[in-house]
């Protein structure tokens, strides 16, 4: 049988396959509908084909096998459709005006004579253009979603595919479905392979084998590796592709001929590189040797006297290692300063800056993330930029690149980079390309923290190469000794148990065993106990850090609970649902991918005083406004940068009341709360725990079972990263000396 009505509620939708439970308003009343519908939205008028069934728990339902969207034919239906938010710039108010003006002809006017919409107050040329484009896109995307549905592609992935290929989507997938795994973030080889199988692509197709090899290499990269041992790659590929090792060998050779892969024989093993990582490692190794060995201008300075002057002026006393670091910075082309919290990295940097500026040298400061750069600005009193901004990111069409390189180097005598442990091999390559020989480069960081999220083990490899001057600051200064956060960070780093619950101190453990009780305790601490006792802001000052993404104590679950506690649903707060996540005015959010083109502006006293581009992976912000009518969500980053997101861009944001320890790198928070419970050994590690507790400035509160904390302290297994930077630096040095 066939029924027709308006979708008035979507009760449940499985984002992976589109299975939907909803309520349909028909001329005969409301009925529950169940079936696969990845593309329908609230307020749409649909025609369903299926049968009535009776569910023992939920009663009468209509189980549909086919569904199609039909244009509404009543004034109420047309107004509901237009005000549903499907078309940006048409919200409830504008929809009402359109229907009052054009009545039953409203949709025909939009489709065939859209210029007449300018008769509606508030719709000008710019707004009209957006409405026309959105209306056409809705028609087009629906057709494409119907096509993609046969391949069990999720709604979110379907939208990504449409964004990438637009009207060419069906043509691209028919010709070469493996393009999906290369072109679209989040869509892997397996999805593309499933489509190819249905289309009839051979299991031994060279296209399939090459796509599978690229996919596996990107899996290695996502785990932090720069290369894959050949035997491991072949084993993984034969298992994934269910084909012979000979065919895999042929695929590797073909990709090497195309310069997609590089096959490197070290004498001990054969390694396979994806091209960008091989090129980056070679360039970084060569440039490091060049910067460290090139003759630099000798500075006319009495370092001991300058250090003494700074000590007297600031009423401080440098440790011996700090003095050595300051002197070495003046004498070397490249220097690494590393050390844990409280060992004086910041005061050392400030002394170096002060001496260099007194000598008339141009000093430039940068860090890998926006928050790290902001913190560097606060601790030095001088502007620090993100590395991306320092390198002046630019675009040719959609491809990002940097304006600063060997032909247009950074204009500076001294470059100081903080949080250097976060820099991956690709970013380091871009940075070093823009550093001209003779410029002093100082890398500062904590080598014991988690390595970069991206491929490589850059800071550790450079140190292990033994070719660069490294100063390890290891003395904890008196004021830091008063902080149990600092004391315990160093104890954990040595494999010693942290000291817990010292009276009037800043490091506490709450023993709670049950997972639900841990969740409830964290929620209570965040909402009332810590704000009441310490006077901290529950949203801006407290950050929950967790090792895991999934599970009851993962970020998804924690964010849902904390949002409900701190920023619940309210008729006074606008909100927008994306999949299973709800964004609400007042929410803390995080950008989860680099978007170099996203515009920001700083507004003071009602006037725009600055604007720029670029919001980066890991940046925290707060939702200040959600305009359903215009389809815009506004976020304030760094307390001053206002960014407007089109609703289509909201997949770049996540709630951030809780975040993973990895995502917190480069950031500091007044208070951190961390659940301590069971989990995979690869996540419950010493350096993850160490990284987490060193994110706190004033207070650490751990909630859970002590045995898992001790397990983390003992677990010093650092996952092996396949990188050859240290070996290559030594090789280039040998060539340089010969």
XYZ file of C-alpha atoms in Angstrom:
738
model
C 0.000 0.000 0.000
C 1.017 3.633 -0.489
C 0.631 6.403 2.087
C 1.577 10.083 2.018
C 2.247 12.623 4.732
C 4.647 15.055 6.410
C 7.640 13.880 8.471
C 6.942 15.434 11.853
C 9.542 13.588 13.955
C 12.646 11.490 13.372
C 12.766 9.286 16.477
C 15.883 7.330 15.522
C 18.286 7.136 12.611
C 21.281 4.843 12.210
C 23.944 7.077 10.663
C 25.834 4.124 9.212
C 23.018 2.629 7.098
C 20.159 5.147 7.201
C 17.655 2.920 9.038
C 15.034 5.342 10.344
C 12.140 5.354 12.786
C 9.875 8.386 12.477
C 6.386 9.809 12.841
C 4.369 10.637 9.745
C 1.434 13.045 9.810
C -1.154 11.803 7.288
C -4.702 12.846 6.483
C -5.838 9.880 8.618
C -3.688 10.828 11.629
C -0.170 10.117 12.851
C 1.620 6.797 12.365
C 5.076 5.424 13.185
C 7.156 4.581 10.100
C 10.204 2.281 9.909
C 12.610 1.648 7.042
C 15.778 2.779 5.283
C 15.677 6.500 4.499
C 19.078 8.210 4.687
C 17.973 11.438 3.049
C 14.613 12.503 4.471
C 14.309 15.516 6.773
C 11.764 16.972 9.167
C 8.790 18.748 7.580
C 9.279 17.053 4.193
C 6.263 15.588 2.431
C 6.922 11.965 1.435
C 5.213 9.105 -0.329
C 5.864 5.657 1.156
C 5.247 2.195 -0.260
C 5.092 -0.723 2.166
C 2.784 -2.505 4.600
C 1.203 -2.104 8.011
C 2.784 -4.257 10.703
C 2.143 -4.714 14.416
C 5.052 -4.489 16.846
C 4.464 -6.242 20.181
C 6.033 -3.342 22.116
C 5.402 -0.261 19.952
C 2.088 -1.149 18.334
C 1.019 -0.393 14.767
C 3.753 0.741 12.368
C 4.136 1.261 8.646
C 7.177 -0.639 7.326
C 8.197 0.950 4.022
C 10.377 -0.458 1.253
C 10.474 2.632 -0.960
C 10.257 6.313 -0.140
C 10.261 9.415 -2.269
C 9.969 13.073 -1.455
C 7.033 14.898 -3.020
C 6.462 18.601 -3.011
C 3.798 19.621 -0.481
C 0.511 20.786 -1.949
C -1.119 22.603 0.975
C -0.308 26.049 2.355
C 0.607 24.523 5.720
C 2.773 21.866 4.068
C 4.596 24.406 1.893
C 5.265 26.684 4.861
C 6.481 23.755 6.980
C 8.806 22.597 4.195
C 10.282 26.051 3.619
C 10.728 26.774 7.331
C 12.411 23.423 8.070
C 15.944 24.790 7.609
C 16.608 22.696 4.506
C 17.194 25.836 2.472
C 19.663 28.300 4.038
C 18.385 31.863 4.356
C 14.773 30.700 4.536
C 13.711 30.264 8.137
C 10.243 30.367 9.734
C 9.752 34.136 9.323
C 10.803 34.260 5.675
C 8.804 31.097 4.888
C 5.655 32.678 6.302
C 6.180 35.817 4.193
C 6.707 33.755 1.011
C 3.556 31.690 1.524
C 1.496 34.766 2.429
C 2.693 36.427 -0.795
C 2.592 33.551 -3.287
C 0.319 30.964 -1.690
C 0.183 27.575 -3.419
C 2.481 28.861 -6.172
C 5.360 29.415 -3.702
C 7.445 26.379 -4.717
C 6.864 27.003 -8.426
C 8.012 30.596 -7.940
C 11.225 29.422 -6.246
C 11.932 26.843 -8.953
C 10.854 28.608 -12.140
C 10.669 32.334 -11.392
C 12.948 32.927 -8.383
C 13.539 36.618 -9.217
C 10.090 37.315 -7.805
C 11.374 36.396 -4.319
C 12.886 39.884 -4.238
C 9.331 41.091 -3.724
C 9.685 39.713 -0.189
C 11.067 42.185 2.344
C 14.596 41.163 3.405
C 15.486 39.199 0.258
C 18.042 40.958 -1.925
C 20.312 39.782 -4.729
C 22.848 38.099 -2.437
C 20.252 36.264 -0.390
C 18.326 35.277 -3.497
C 21.415 33.713 -5.049
C 21.984 31.591 -1.935
C 18.347 30.456 -1.894
C 18.437 29.481 -5.584
C 21.668 27.518 -5.197
C 20.441 25.743 -2.068
C 17.082 24.803 -3.618
C 18.761 23.302 -6.677
C 21.305 21.526 -4.520
C 18.527 19.958 -2.435
C 16.982 18.487 -5.597
C 20.339 17.277 -6.871
C 21.592 15.823 -3.583
C 18.374 13.894 -3.071
C 18.802 12.123 -6.430
C 22.407 11.315 -5.581
C 21.509 10.078 -2.087
C 18.988 7.681 -3.624
C 21.767 6.389 -5.911
C 24.233 6.005 -3.024
C 21.667 4.238 -0.848
C 22.082 1.038 -2.888
C 25.704 0.877 -1.681
C 24.820 1.236 2.031
C 26.707 4.538 2.245
C 25.900 6.521 5.394
C 24.243 9.912 5.237
C 27.334 11.729 6.488
C 29.572 10.017 3.943
C 27.022 10.600 1.211
C 27.113 14.328 1.916
C 30.929 14.285 1.826
C 30.852 12.510 -1.537
C 28.398 15.054 -2.915
C 30.515 17.960 -1.629
C 33.558 16.512 -3.412
C 32.050 15.609 -6.784
C 28.761 17.516 -6.988
C 26.736 16.680 -10.069
C 29.585 14.422 -11.277
C 29.110 12.020 -8.346
C 27.361 9.202 -10.206
C 29.765 9.465 -13.167
C 32.868 9.328 -10.911
C 31.652 6.333 -8.925
C 30.691 4.425 -12.058
C 34.112 4.965 -13.654
C 36.410 4.484 -10.634
C 34.909 4.061 -7.161
C 38.404 3.798 -5.649
C 38.777 7.545 -6.015
C 36.615 7.829 -2.898
C 39.337 6.419 -0.645
C 41.880 8.931 -1.958
C 39.745 12.036 -2.348
C 37.476 12.022 0.697
C 38.585 12.148 4.312
C 36.810 9.522 6.393
C 35.872 7.222 3.507
C 38.185 4.266 3.412
C 39.163 1.671 0.915
C 36.594 -0.800 2.248
C 33.661 1.446 1.330
C 35.073 2.048 -2.146
C 35.787 -1.664 -2.518
C 32.213 -2.594 -1.620
C 30.928 -0.287 -4.352
C 33.457 -1.652 -6.843
C 32.366 -5.197 -6.053
C 28.734 -4.368 -6.803
C 29.718 -2.634 -10.025
C 31.713 -5.716 -11.053
C 35.370 -4.652 -10.690
C 37.720 -7.676 -10.691
C 39.364 -8.740 -7.418
C 42.758 -8.693 -9.162
C 42.187 -5.362 -10.916
C 45.383 -3.247 -10.831
C 43.190 -0.286 -9.831
C 41.958 -2.246 -6.826
C 45.413 -3.422 -5.766
C 46.959 0.038 -6.087
C 44.080 1.622 -4.184
C 44.398 -1.024 -1.469
C 48.143 -0.437 -1.123
C 47.647 3.320 -0.851
C 44.965 2.748 1.762
C 47.250 0.558 3.868
C 50.075 3.094 3.596
C 47.741 5.830 4.808
C 46.738 3.555 7.697
C 50.416 3.331 8.624
C 50.651 7.144 8.411
C 47.585 7.569 10.631
C 49.411 5.512 13.275
C 52.381 7.897 13.084
C 54.604 5.913 10.716
C 56.605 7.425 7.850
C 57.112 4.081 6.121
C 56.052 0.432 6.216
C 58.436 -2.534 6.250
C 57.871 -4.302 2.951
C 57.005 -7.667 4.506
C 54.397 -6.063 6.792
C 52.884 -4.176 3.870
C 52.633 -7.320 1.738
C 51.076 -9.320 4.581
C 48.490 -6.658 5.292
C 47.731 -6.232 1.580
C 47.268 -9.951 0.873
C 44.876 -10.210 3.829
C 42.926 -7.108 2.842
C 42.740 -7.791 -0.884
C 42.551 -11.589 -0.768
C 45.021 -11.895 -3.623
C 48.530 -13.272 -4.151
C 51.767 -11.740 -2.878
C 53.011 -11.646 -6.487
C 50.131 -9.384 -7.475
C 50.919 -7.145 -4.488
C 54.591 -6.978 -5.530
C 53.449 -5.940 -9.014
C 51.299 -3.210 -7.476
C 54.206 -1.884 -5.387
C 56.450 -1.780 -8.471
C 53.786 0.031 -10.483
C 53.265 2.642 -7.766
C 57.040 3.089 -7.495
C 57.258 3.678 -11.265
C 54.576 6.346 -10.866
C 56.609 7.912 -7.995
C 53.739 7.311 -5.575
C 55.897 4.907 -3.557
C 59.617 4.778 -2.831
C 61.274 1.421 -2.165
C 64.288 1.904 0.143
C 66.717 -0.897 0.955
C 68.717 -0.109 4.099
C 70.848 -3.248 3.911
C 68.958 -4.726 6.850
C 65.397 -4.396 5.527
C 63.355 -3.050 2.658
C 60.982 -0.196 3.521
C 58.152 1.257 1.494
C 57.477 4.986 1.721
C 54.501 6.934 0.522
C 56.177 9.675 -1.531
C 55.397 12.766 0.615
C 56.940 11.224 3.744
C 60.098 10.026 1.994
C 60.665 13.420 0.422
C 59.946 15.207 3.719
C 62.348 13.026 5.730
C 65.143 13.568 3.194
C 64.599 17.324 3.113
C 64.427 17.638 6.908
C 67.588 15.556 7.401
C 69.533 17.559 4.826
C 68.356 20.925 6.161
C 69.101 20.042 9.788
C 72.686 19.166 8.891
C 72.956 22.352 6.863
C 71.599 24.597 9.637
C 73.707 22.975 12.336
C 76.969 23.071 10.355
C 76.776 26.354 8.493
C 78.944 29.174 9.783
C 76.910 31.751 11.656
C 77.817 35.308 12.525
C 79.690 35.526 15.801
C 77.863 37.734 18.259
C 79.727 40.453 20.148
C 78.317 39.702 23.565
C 79.497 38.796 27.050
C 76.950 36.059 27.752
C 77.861 35.692 31.436
C 77.407 39.411 32.028
C 74.070 39.453 30.166
C 72.821 36.509 32.212
C 73.846 38.225 35.427
C 72.043 41.425 34.375
C 68.841 39.497 33.691
C 69.075 37.733 37.053
C 69.498 41.032 38.908
C 66.786 42.802 36.938
C 64.202 40.049 37.463
C 65.366 38.881 40.897
C 65.882 35.302 39.693
C 68.725 32.779 39.719
C 69.262 30.619 36.642
C 70.275 27.001 37.063
C 73.496 25.763 35.518
C 71.707 24.009 32.618
C 69.703 27.156 31.882
C 72.882 29.223 31.634
C 74.381 26.657 29.269
C 71.222 26.736 27.112
C 71.335 30.546 26.895
C 75.002 30.542 25.870
C 74.577 27.718 23.347
C 71.673 29.542 21.705
C 74.066 32.360 20.864
C 76.744 30.054 19.469
C 74.832 27.447 17.411
C 72.897 27.528 14.179
C 70.464 25.005 15.635
C 69.712 24.109 19.244
C 67.194 21.931 21.086
C 66.092 22.802 24.621
C 64.006 20.099 26.275
C 62.747 19.419 29.776
C 59.669 18.667 31.835
C 57.333 21.101 33.597
C 58.846 23.458 36.148
C 62.392 23.132 34.780
C 62.602 26.700 33.508
C 62.042 26.420 29.760
C 60.019 29.643 29.702
C 62.502 31.747 31.696
C 65.288 30.389 29.488
C 63.411 31.388 26.327
C 62.720 34.854 27.744
C 66.408 35.348 28.540
C 67.425 34.317 25.012
C 64.880 36.708 23.518
C 66.022 39.555 25.744
C 69.724 39.138 24.884
C 69.067 38.741 21.151
C 66.818 41.802 21.011
C 69.405 43.863 22.903
C 71.852 42.880 20.171
C 69.456 44.189 17.537
C 68.519 40.735 16.231
C 65.081 40.031 14.766
C 63.449 37.272 16.870
C 60.404 35.351 15.634
C 58.287 33.079 17.863
C 55.932 30.287 16.794
C 54.220 27.097 17.957
C 52.322 24.289 16.199
C 48.809 25.181 17.463
C 46.815 28.324 18.096
C 46.539 27.664 21.833
C 50.255 26.927 22.156
C 51.068 30.123 20.254
C 48.712 32.124 22.467
C 50.330 30.697 25.586
C 53.772 31.543 24.211
C 52.575 35.107 23.628
C 51.367 35.320 27.233
C 54.601 33.946 28.745
C 57.001 36.010 26.602
C 55.052 39.246 26.208
C 55.734 39.117 22.460
C 53.644 37.971 19.530
C 53.899 34.271 18.741
C 52.274 32.859 15.623
C 51.182 29.398 14.631
C 53.726 27.776 12.331
C 51.096 27.822 9.577
C 50.629 31.564 9.975
C 54.384 32.147 10.190
C 54.776 30.322 6.867
C 51.896 32.363 5.374
C 49.516 29.700 4.156
C 48.151 30.340 0.677
C 45.948 28.604 -1.875
C 46.014 27.751 -5.541
C 42.412 26.783 -6.222
C 41.697 24.237 -3.425
C 45.291 23.198 -2.705
C 46.973 24.688 0.352
C 50.610 25.712 0.303
C 52.977 28.103 2.044
C 54.236 31.417 0.691
C 57.390 31.145 2.781
C 59.972 28.698 1.407
C 63.596 28.623 0.244
C 62.870 31.341 -2.313
C 60.998 33.498 0.195
C 62.427 32.599 3.630
C 61.233 33.793 7.037
C 62.741 37.200 7.722
C 64.422 36.659 11.078
C 67.804 36.269 12.734
C 66.471 33.926 15.421
C 63.452 31.596 15.202
C 62.190 29.985 18.424
C 59.608 27.180 18.126
C 57.807 26.023 21.281
C 55.997 22.668 21.806
C 58.290 21.113 19.201
C 57.254 17.555 20.172
C 53.956 18.211 18.356
C 55.541 18.868 14.966
C 55.139 16.060 12.430
C 57.483 15.369 9.526
C 55.445 17.243 6.888
C 55.142 20.429 8.950
C 58.817 20.277 9.911
C 59.715 20.006 6.233
C 57.660 23.097 5.416
C 59.198 25.007 8.332
C 62.806 24.160 7.515
C 62.344 25.012 3.843
C 61.647 28.579 4.973
C 64.656 28.875 7.320
C 67.643 30.354 5.522
C 71.190 29.222 6.440
C 72.660 31.547 9.047
C 69.357 31.972 10.866
C 69.471 30.545 14.373
C 66.748 27.939 14.957
C 65.851 26.959 18.537
C 63.394 24.096 19.146
C 61.861 23.939 22.619
C 59.728 21.085 23.882
C 59.171 18.182 26.234
C 60.457 15.064 24.514
C 58.664 12.826 27.043
C 55.205 13.967 25.969
C 53.131 12.111 23.412
C 54.602 12.391 19.919
C 52.910 14.305 17.117
C 49.488 13.211 15.922
C 50.825 13.220 12.358
C 53.548 10.910 10.967
C 57.070 10.984 12.327
C 58.920 11.191 15.611
C 60.654 14.419 14.739
C 61.929 15.868 18.012
C 63.024 12.511 19.416
C 64.696 11.484 16.132
C 66.645 14.740 15.913
C 67.847 14.270 19.498
C 68.702 10.595 18.892
C 70.742 11.466 15.798
C 73.374 12.927 18.120
C 74.269 15.632 15.617
C 72.430 18.593 17.124
C 73.316 20.381 20.351
C 70.713 19.374 22.956
C 70.308 20.909 26.413
C 68.194 18.855 28.810
C 66.787 21.001 31.633
C 66.245 18.689 34.596
C 66.321 20.872 37.722
C 62.929 21.604 39.326
C 62.904 25.137 40.702
C 61.802 25.980 44.219
C 58.454 27.559 43.334
C 57.614 24.524 41.189
C 58.442 22.148 44.029
C 55.414 23.515 45.867
C 53.124 22.188 43.116
C 52.211 18.517 43.346
C 51.309 18.686 39.647
C 54.960 19.400 38.844
C 56.320 16.972 41.436
C 54.020 14.175 40.303
C 54.693 14.794 36.613
C 58.377 14.136 37.254
C 57.615 11.136 39.477
C 55.391 9.629 36.774
C 58.059 10.283 34.147
C 60.533 8.281 36.265
C 58.030 5.454 36.730
C 57.310 6.367 40.360
C 53.852 6.491 41.963
C 52.394 9.992 42.242
C 51.737 11.459 45.679
C 47.974 11.762 46.173
C 45.633 13.944 48.219
C 48.265 15.990 50.075
C 46.503 18.569 52.240
C 46.109 22.039 50.651
C 47.794 20.844 47.461
C 46.696 20.607 43.831
C 46.673 16.893 42.909
C 43.791 14.670 44.028
C 42.514 11.160 43.443
C 38.891 10.162 44.083
C 38.468 6.406 44.414
C 35.355 5.342 42.491
C 34.924 1.858 41.005
C 31.704 1.647 39.015
C 31.817 3.207 35.526
C 28.465 4.935 35.977
C 29.584 6.276 39.364
C 32.780 7.631 37.749
C 30.651 9.389 35.141
C 28.317 10.808 37.795
C 31.227 11.939 39.990
C 32.949 13.715 37.091
C 29.677 15.446 36.203
C 29.135 16.560 39.802
C 32.744 17.802 40.125
C 32.448 19.763 36.905
C 29.039 21.252 37.622
C 29.107 22.145 41.318
C 31.873 20.872 43.579
C 34.932 22.401 41.909
C 33.229 25.695 40.901
C 31.869 26.127 44.432
C 35.116 25.260 46.229
C 37.697 26.846 43.917
C 35.614 29.554 42.248
C 36.382 28.284 38.747
C 34.132 28.569 35.702
C 32.716 25.092 34.964
C 32.862 25.549 31.178
C 35.896 27.761 30.562
C 38.258 26.677 33.364
C 37.629 22.938 33.652
C 38.651 20.456 30.985
C 37.946 16.731 31.068
C 40.693 14.646 29.462
C 40.242 10.982 28.623
C 42.368 8.402 26.814
C 39.445 7.100 24.759
C 36.970 8.240 22.142
C 34.385 5.510 22.654
C 32.818 3.767 25.632
C 31.041 5.085 28.711
C 34.095 7.186 29.658
C 35.005 8.207 26.123
C 34.558 11.700 24.750
C 31.198 11.024 23.077
C 29.541 9.834 26.285
C 31.255 12.409 28.511
C 30.354 15.338 26.266
C 26.724 14.294 26.163
C 26.497 14.091 29.958
C 28.427 17.272 30.683
C 26.463 19.245 28.093
C 23.233 18.122 29.734
C 24.569 19.189 33.138
C 26.158 22.528 32.207
C 24.196 23.681 29.179
C 20.840 21.871 29.039
C 18.146 22.347 26.444
C 16.274 25.603 26.911
C 13.630 27.507 24.988
C 15.879 30.546 25.379
C 18.841 28.904 23.634
C 18.930 28.115 19.927
C 20.321 24.716 18.973
C 21.149 22.705 15.869
C 21.314 18.925 15.650
C 23.919 17.277 13.392
C 23.583 13.508 13.391
C 23.474 12.456 17.040
C 25.238 15.617 18.260
C 23.397 18.744 19.369
C 25.109 22.131 19.232
C 23.640 24.737 21.568
C 24.439 28.384 22.254
C 26.962 28.422 25.101
C 28.572 25.079 24.251
C 32.334 24.573 24.337
C 33.463 23.211 20.963
C 36.636 22.203 19.166
C 37.683 22.484 15.529
C 38.736 18.967 14.445
C 40.439 19.657 11.109
C 42.624 22.390 9.687
C 40.543 24.839 7.662
C 42.913 27.393 6.232
C 40.173 29.309 4.401
C 37.717 29.763 7.254
C 37.449 33.485 7.906
C 37.626 35.062 11.350
C 37.210 38.624 12.537
C 37.813 40.518 15.754
C 35.106 42.984 16.726
C 35.573 45.554 19.498
C 32.978 48.143 20.518
C 30.892 47.162 17.512
C 33.716 47.737 14.993
C 35.742 45.169 13.075
C 39.372 45.779 14.041
C 41.058 42.761 12.452
C 40.271 39.841 10.170
C 42.091 36.846 8.787
C 41.802 33.241 7.671
C 42.473 29.893 9.292
C 41.009 27.849 12.134
C 43.040 24.821 13.105
C 42.659 21.285 14.387
C 42.491 21.433 18.189
C 41.338 25.058 18.532
C 38.774 25.520 21.354
C 35.882 27.960 21.130
C 32.385 28.774 22.421
C 29.139 28.943 20.461
C 27.794 32.485 20.704
C 24.868 32.378 18.275
C 22.859 29.973 16.112
C 20.715 31.596 13.411
C 18.260 29.002 12.122
C 16.841 31.497 9.631
C 20.214 32.134 7.976
C 21.701 28.683 8.586
C 24.677 30.146 10.472
C 26.417 29.104 13.709
C 28.937 31.494 15.307
C 31.916 30.446 17.431
C 34.273 32.653 19.423
C 37.879 31.382 19.441
C 40.689 32.714 21.647
C 38.149 34.962 23.413
C 38.156 37.363 20.436
C 38.053 35.698 17.010
C 34.515 35.348 15.716
C 33.946 32.641 13.077
C 30.761 31.966 11.137
C 30.008 28.365 10.164
C 27.476 27.501 7.510
C 25.392 24.568 8.762
C 27.041 22.420 6.058
C 30.416 22.994 7.763
C 29.400 21.741 11.193
C 31.087 18.368 10.636
C 34.303 20.300 11.387
C 33.188 20.925 14.989
C 32.819 18.659 18.008
C 31.635 19.301 21.550
C 34.704 19.818 23.730
C 33.692 19.644 27.392
C 35.735 16.445 27.190
C 38.520 15.715 24.742
C 41.197 13.097 24.247
C 44.632 13.595 25.753
C 46.092 13.594 22.231
C 43.895 16.533 21.232
C 44.911 18.480 24.344
C 48.588 18.689 23.372
C 49.877 22.235 23.249
C 47.084 23.438 25.527
C 46.931 24.304 29.216
C 43.829 24.450 31.399
C 43.361 25.771 34.934
C 41.734 22.480 35.994
C 41.689 19.026 34.458
C 39.533 16.068 35.452
C 40.530 12.641 34.165
C 38.665 9.330 34.421
C 40.932 6.434 35.402
C 39.536 3.060 34.382
C 40.265 -0.024 32.318
C 41.152 0.294 28.661
C 43.486 -0.947 25.911
C 47.136 -1.116 27.090
C 48.173 0.932 24.054
C 46.158 3.849 25.498
C 46.922 3.384 29.192
C 50.554 4.432 28.913
C 52.962 6.443 31.014
C 53.568 9.178 28.455
C 49.818 9.625 27.878
C 49.253 9.992 31.637
C 52.253 12.325 31.883
C 50.956 14.447 28.991
C 47.492 14.650 30.589
C 48.559 15.839 34.033
C 51.017 18.390 32.594
C 48.093 20.126 30.839
C 46.861 21.450 34.222
C 47.996 24.771 35.643
C 46.189 24.823 39.006
C 44.466 21.538 39.760
C 44.356 17.856 38.757
C 41.495 15.619 39.867
C 41.623 11.930 38.922
C 38.472 9.831 39.307
C 38.438 6.039 39.195
C 40.503 3.080 40.362
C 44.078 3.520 41.557
C 45.184 0.181 40.124
C 44.675 1.519 36.587
C 46.642 4.658 37.394
C 49.548 2.522 38.643
C 49.192 0.401 35.506
C 49.668 3.536 33.397
C 52.703 4.632 35.401
C 54.338 1.215 34.918
C 53.377 0.917 31.243
C 56.332 2.636 29.581
C 55.806 0.839 26.288
C 56.078 3.522 23.641
C 54.547 2.346 20.401
C 57.224 1.882 17.759
C 57.055 4.488 15.031
C 58.594 3.617 11.693
C 60.722 6.649 10.906
C 64.274 7.014 9.606
C 64.973 10.666 10.295
C 67.750 9.956 12.808
C 69.486 7.568 10.379
C 69.137 9.981 7.475
C 70.543 12.892 9.497
C 73.639 10.802 10.230
C 73.946 9.860 6.547
C 73.700 13.476 5.403
C 76.201 14.538 8.050
C 78.643 11.901 6.800
C 78.219 13.204 3.233
C 78.643 16.788 4.462
C 81.875 16.000 6.307
C 83.287 14.088 3.352
